[in-house]
């Protein structure tokens, strides 16, 4: 698959000496959804702002479909749509007008049919003549997405698209984003919600202290780092792991035994464990397996870096 | 050249103007009428003529200039400051547009508004005094150039301003005094010699003098000098704006 955005050694140092990005390298593949995870102040927004032309890089380069964002900014920016984190809008403007404005600003001829299609896809069509100040926060964010899509970008940056949005609307937003992916739009989103990355992303990038510490396929990441645990509930509580089973990575927690294993390895040792439990004369009432979530993986990654 | 972007910005700015059209018309009409009542009727009746022109007519070009300069500056400065203030500037910065296109959009709209208001004042003046415009083409040219150059200045102020107070500061503390002291309501030949010389350092003097020449055919200063002054002022503003966009000063981190 072709890399549509190539970020090379990107560094952003502010006048006060603070380095928000320290040599970021990142290739984004055409058609994927990549989620950038990171704690507050990690550099997520700075990275997006620099790629989109809002912030000037101190060093390094970014190419969008082969076009350098500085030398060939017209073509590079023409391919990008940006949905910022804050819902800044022109309060007195009407929804449809502000979307048409965005299309014009990006150098495209007025196209009412396309604007209608975009507004309908975001369930905004019946609000097209509302003033922006009359809309709720979630609706405003949809308008920002509509503005970003008005010039038919091939790459869409969503900076925390669901921050401050209620659960139901968040799920709607996910549907919108999935729909865009189906149309072939490459999507880069930053998020605080690991759940969001888990639900949507093809790949996950972790950014911390201005550096990308990891980029990996979401599934591979979860499998590679995801430890599984098997919980065995016992009919009668034991205080410690029985002598006969002490050679296994087992822990006793009151009425249950907890077994940790790597779900990727060829021999998980589960069959042997169950046999030994039976041989030890213990009675099981229930079995549960649990995989660590992306959140746990993320927390452990960021901690390692600290 | 991204013509659609220029058009988008221009239409957006003009629609803001039309939303408040009545305010835009009423306030210059009222203030101009007040000037005519005070200067034209009350004081002007005691002044015979200035350079062969009745005092009421003499102040018309100065009055138009006063409003046009103030309106062009404040409209352009507000136009670009507002997106900075509410944060929608991100869209301009991330769009495939050059400084020239953004400037043309904002300055074009601000100049159009100022031109519109200038015309309204001229029409209002006809209600009070008899005016003959001797060089109508030159009059329009001076008006358009003044609107454009002061809109450019306003655009720079809007980018520079960090808050609303700073936005008001230059029009209030610089432009209004320069216009009042620039011969809007008097001929500089009426001043003592020392002040005549000092006045020549005020750039607005050249604009008002040239504009008045287009009305009455007489001027404090040669018309060529007036044209040169306004061209120079426009060039300085353009160069400043080019530098701003090249460095991203006050716009891009």
Tab-separated table of N, CA and C in Angstrom, chain A residues 183-261:
chain	number	residue	atom	x	y	z
A	183	UNK	N	-15.250	5.293	1.590
A	183	UNK	CA	-15.123	6.099	0.361
A	183	UNK	C	-13.672	6.294	-0.058
A	184	UNK	N	-12.762	5.740	0.723
A	184	UNK	CA	-11.352	5.797	0.348
A	184	UNK	C	-10.575	6.933	0.984
A	185	UNK	N	-11.187	7.640	1.935
A	185	UNK	CA	-10.476	8.733	2.600
A	185	UNK	C	-9.537	8.164	3.665
A	186	UNK	N	-8.322	8.656	3.666
A	186	UNK	CA	-7.361	8.260	4.698
A	186	UNK	C	-7.644	9.105	5.933
A	187	UNK	N	-7.688	8.464	7.089
A	187	UNK	CA	-8.068	9.203	8.298
A	187	UNK	C	-7.015	9.077	9.386
A	188	UNK	N	-6.638	10.241	9.896
A	188	UNK	CA	-5.710	10.279	11.018
A	188	UNK	C	-6.473	10.906	12.169
A	189	UNK	N	-6.617	10.188	13.259
A	189	UNK	CA	-7.330	10.788	14.373
A	189	UNK	C	-6.503	10.704	15.638
A	190	UNK	N	-6.633	11.749	16.447
A	190	UNK	CA	-5.994	11.684	17.754
A	190	UNK	C	-7.120	11.497	18.750
A	191	UNK	N	-6.803	10.840	19.802
A	191	UNK	CA	-7.855	10.608	20.790
A	191	UNK	C	-7.281	10.332	22.167
A	192	UNK	N	-8.114	10.639	23.146
A	192	UNK	CA	-7.801	10.266	24.513
A	192	UNK	C	-8.434	8.931	24.829
A	193	UNK	N	-9.514	8.648	24.070
A	193	UNK	CA	-10.278	7.447	24.381
A	193	UNK	C	-9.679	6.243	23.686
A	194	UNK	N	-9.091	5.368	24.480
A	194	UNK	CA	-8.468	4.175	23.931
A	194	UNK	C	-9.539	3.331	23.251
A	195	UNK	N	-10.704	3.357	23.857
A	195	UNK	CA	-11.838	2.620	23.318
A	195	UNK	C	-12.094	3.004	21.856
A	196	UNK	N	-11.891	4.296	21.604
A	196	UNK	CA	-12.130	4.808	20.265
A	196	UNK	C	-11.112	4.241	19.275
A	197	UNK	N	-9.860	4.277	19.671
A	197	UNK	CA	-8.807	3.730	18.811
A	197	UNK	C	-9.053	2.245	18.589
A	198	UNK	N	-9.437	1.578	19.659
A	198	UNK	CA	-9.666	0.147	19.594
A	198	UNK	C	-10.813	-0.170	18.628
A	199	UNK	N	-11.838	0.682	18.654
A	199	UNK	CA	-13.014	0.418	17.839
A	199	UNK	C	-12.790	0.749	16.369
A	200	UNK	N	-11.932	1.701	16.084
A	200	UNK	CA	-11.874	2.202	14.716
A	200	UNK	C	-10.582	1.996	13.966
A	201	UNK	N	-9.453	2.080	14.665
A	201	UNK	CA	-8.194	2.212	13.946
A	201	UNK	C	-7.720	0.917	13.310
A	202	UNK	N	-7.036	1.057	12.165
A	202	UNK	CA	-6.306	-0.073	11.582
A	202	UNK	C	-4.926	-0.148	12.225
A	203	UNK	N	-4.353	1.034	12.429
A	203	UNK	CA	-3.045	1.077	13.070
A	203	UNK	C	-3.083	2.078	14.214
A	204	UNK	N	-2.177	1.860	15.156
A	204	UNK	CA	-2.102	2.726	16.322
A	204	UNK	C	-0.698	3.303	16.383
A	205	UNK	N	-0.634	4.618	16.583
A	205	UNK	CA	0.657	5.233	16.840
A	205	UNK	C	0.625	5.788	18.246
A	206	UNK	N	1.682	5.554	18.978
A	206	UNK	CA	1.737	6.127	20.320
A	206	UNK	C	2.756	7.248	20.298
A	207	UNK	N	2.323	8.424	20.730
A	207	UNK	CA	3.215	9.582	20.743
A	207	UNK	C	3.365	10.043	22.177
A	208	UNK	N	4.600	10.281	22.564
A	208	UNK	CA	4.882	10.675	23.930
A	208	UNK	C	6.110	11.568	23.950
A	209	UNK	N	6.021	12.687	24.620
A	209	UNK	CA	7.127	13.644	24.705
A	209	UNK	C	7.691	13.994	23.335
A	210	UNK	N	6.809	14.243	22.389
A	210	UNK	CA	7.251	14.710	21.078
A	210	UNK	C	7.872	13.652	20.195
A	211	UNK	N	7.756	12.402	20.592
A	211	UNK	CA	8.305	11.345	19.752
A	211	UNK	C	7.295	10.232	19.555
A	212	UNK	N	7.373	9.609	18.377
A	212	UNK	CA	6.518	8.464	18.139
A	212	UNK	C	7.229	7.265	18.773
A	213	UNK	N	6.637	6.685	19.782
A	213	UNK	CA	7.344	5.578	20.430
A	213	UNK	C	6.963	4.247	19.809
A	214	UNK	N	5.887	4.236	19.033
A	214	UNK	CA	5.491	2.961	18.443
A	214	UNK	C	4.390	3.186	17.405
A	215	UNK	N	4.482	2.468	16.287
A	215	UNK	CA	3.373	2.441	15.325
A	215	UNK	C	3.184	0.983	14.946
A	216	UNK	N	1.980	0.508	15.111
A	216	UNK	CA	1.775	-0.894	14.823
A	216	UNK	C	0.327	-1.174	14.450
A	217	UNK	N	0.127	-2.262	13.716
A	217	UNK	CA	-1.232	-2.710	13.425
A	217	UNK	C	-1.927	-2.894	14.763
A	218	UNK	N	-3.158	-2.456	14.833
A	218	UNK	CA	-3.858	-2.536	16.115
A	218	UNK	C	-3.947	-3.982	16.626
A	219	UNK	N	-4.350	-4.889	15.719
A	219	UNK	CA	-4.526	-6.277	16.146
A	219	UNK	C	-3.214	-6.892	16.600
A	220	UNK	N	-2.147	-6.607	15.821
A	220	UNK	CA	-0.843	-7.170	16.172
A	220	UNK	C	-0.382	-6.617	17.516
A	221	UNK	N	-0.647	-5.328	17.714
A	221	UNK	CA	-0.233	-4.696	18.959
A	221	UNK	C	-0.938	-5.324	20.150
A	222	UNK	N	-2.234	-5.514	19.962
A	222	UNK	CA	-2.991	-6.081	21.070
A	222	UNK	C	-2.587	-7.525	21.336
A	223	UNK	N	-2.256	-8.221	20.253
A	223	UNK	CA	-1.850	-9.607	20.462
A	223	UNK	C	-0.451	-9.699	21.049
A	224	UNK	N	0.426	-8.826	20.530
A	224	UNK	CA	1.815	-8.914	20.964
A	224	UNK	C	1.939	-8.519	22.429
A	225	UNK	N	1.256	-7.456	22.753
A	225	UNK	CA	1.410	-6.969	24.112
A	225	UNK	C	0.317	-7.479	25.034
A	226	UNK	N	-0.708	-8.036	24.421
A	226	UNK	CA	-1.860	-8.420	25.218
A	226	UNK	C	-1.630	-9.750	25.937
A	227	UNK	N	-1.503	-9.662	27.237
A	227	UNK	CA	-1.420	-10.884	28.043
A	227	UNK	C	-2.852	-11.313	28.297
A	228	UNK	N	-3.022	-12.606	28.293
A	228	UNK	CA	-4.355	-13.101	28.641
A	228	UNK	C	-4.317	-13.720	30.024
A	229	UNK	N	-5.390	-13.634	30.698
A	229	UNK	CA	-5.460	-14.301	31.994
A	229	UNK	C	-6.662	-15.240	31.991
A	230	UNK	N	-6.455	-16.345	32.663
A	230	UNK	CA	-7.537	-17.312	32.823
A	230	UNK	C	-7.889	-17.334	34.304
A	231	UNK	N	-9.145	-17.102	34.587
A	231	UNK	CA	-9.575	-17.133	35.991
A	231	UNK	C	-10.390	-18.394	36.226
A	232	UNK	N	-9.974	-19.104	37.211
A	232	UNK	CA	-10.645	-20.371	37.515
A	232	UNK	C	-11.338	-20.221	38.856
A	233	UNK	N	-12.648	-20.244	38.831
A	233	UNK	CA	-13.380	-20.134	40.097
A	233	UNK	C	-13.544	-21.512	40.717
A	234	UNK	N	-13.259	-21.554	41.975
A	234	UNK	CA	-13.251	-22.845	42.672
A	234	UNK	C	-14.488	-23.004	43.548
A	235	UNK	N	-14.883	-24.238	43.707
A	235	UNK	CA	-16.052	-24.523	44.547
A	235	UNK	C	-15.757	-24.180	46.002
A	236	UNK	N	-14.494	-24.480	46.422
A	236	UNK	CA	-14.122	-24.145	47.791
A	236	UNK	C	-12.873	-23.281	47.788
A	237	UNK	N	-12.884	-22.197	48.503
A	237	UNK	CA	-11.732	-21.285	48.501
A	237	UNK	C	-10.441	-21.936	48.974
A	238	UNK	N	-9.326	-21.520	48.389
A	238	UNK	CA	-8.017	-21.967	48.875
A	238	UNK	C	-7.241	-20.726	49.293
A	239	UNK	N	-6.364	-20.877	50.255
A	239	UNK	CA	-5.618	-19.715	50.716
A	239	UNK	C	-4.366	-19.478	49.890
A	240	UNK	N	-3.765	-20.581	49.417
A	240	UNK	CA	-2.544	-20.457	48.615
A	240	UNK	C	-2.620	-21.455	47.468
A	241	UNK	N	-1.719	-21.268	46.509
A	241	UNK	CA	-1.688	-22.205	45.389
A	241	UNK	C	-1.266	-23.575	45.925
A	242	UNK	N	-2.032	-24.617	45.640
A	242	UNK	CA	-1.685	-25.951	46.148
A	242	UNK	C	-0.279	-26.362	45.703
A	243	UNK	N	0.384	-27.076	46.555
A	243	UNK	CA	1.764	-27.517	46.335
A	243	UNK	C	1.963	-28.142	44.959
A	244	UNK	N	1.028	-28.986	44.559
A	244	UNK	CA	1.153	-29.726	43.306
A	244	UNK	C	1.150	-28.814	42.077
A	245	UNK	N	0.615	-27.581	42.254
A	245	UNK	CA	0.494	-26.676	41.100
A	245	UNK	C	1.491	-25.520	41.146
A	246	UNK	N	2.373	-25.520	42.137
A	246	UNK	CA	3.215	-24.344	42.389
A	246	UNK	C	4.228	-24.084	41.282
A	247	UNK	N	4.441	-25.042	40.389
A	247	UNK	CA	5.399	-24.796	39.311
A	247	UNK	C	4.785	-23.986	38.172
A	248	UNK	N	3.491	-23.689	38.259
A	248	UNK	CA	2.825	-22.928	37.201
A	248	UNK	C	2.678	-21.463	37.623
A	249	UNK	N	2.628	-20.517	36.635
A	249	UNK	CA	2.433	-19.092	36.968
A	249	UNK	C	1.012	-18.828	37.438
A	250	UNK	N	0.743	-19.288	38.618
A	250	UNK	CA	-0.606	-19.199	39.158
A	250	UNK	C	-0.639	-18.262	40.371
A	251	UNK	N	-1.750	-17.640	40.574
A	251	UNK	CA	-1.926	-16.854	41.795
A	251	UNK	C	-3.273	-17.209	42.383
A	252	UNK	N	-3.332	-17.213	43.677
A	252	UNK	CA	-4.609	-17.524	44.315
A	252	UNK	C	-5.218	-16.230	44.838
A	253	UNK	N	-6.475	-16.031	44.543
A	253	UNK	CA	-7.172	-14.848	45.049
A	253	UNK	C	-8.469	-15.305	45.668
A	254	UNK	N	-8.429	-15.712	46.898
A	254	UNK	CA	-9.636	-16.165	47.574
A	254	UNK	C	-10.218	-17.377	46.884
A	255	UNK	N	-11.396	-17.187	46.323
A	255	UNK	CA	-12.088	-18.317	45.739
A	255	UNK	C	-11.637	-18.685	44.336
A	256	UNK	N	-10.572	-18.037	43.848
A	256	UNK	CA	-10.209	-18.371	42.471
A	256	UNK	C	-8.703	-18.420	42.259
A	257	UNK	N	-8.352	-19.122	41.201
A	257	UNK	CA	-6.957	-19.190	40.782
A	257	UNK	C	-6.819	-18.371	39.508
A	258	UNK	N	-5.717	-17.600	39.402
A	258	UNK	CA	-5.513	-16.775	38.212
A	258	UNK	C	-4.251	-17.229	37.502
A	259	UNK	N	-4.435	-17.524	36.230
A	259	UNK	CA	-3.323	-18.033	35.428
A	259	UNK	C	-3.042	-17.037	34.306
A	260	UNK	N	-1.802	-16.542	34.216
A	260	UNK	CA	-1.445	-15.611	33.139
A	260	UNK	C	-0.678	-16.349	32.067
A	261	UNK	N	-0.994	-16.046	30.825
A	261	UNK	CA	-0.293	-16.710	29.727
A	261	UNK	C	-0.272	-15.816	28.501
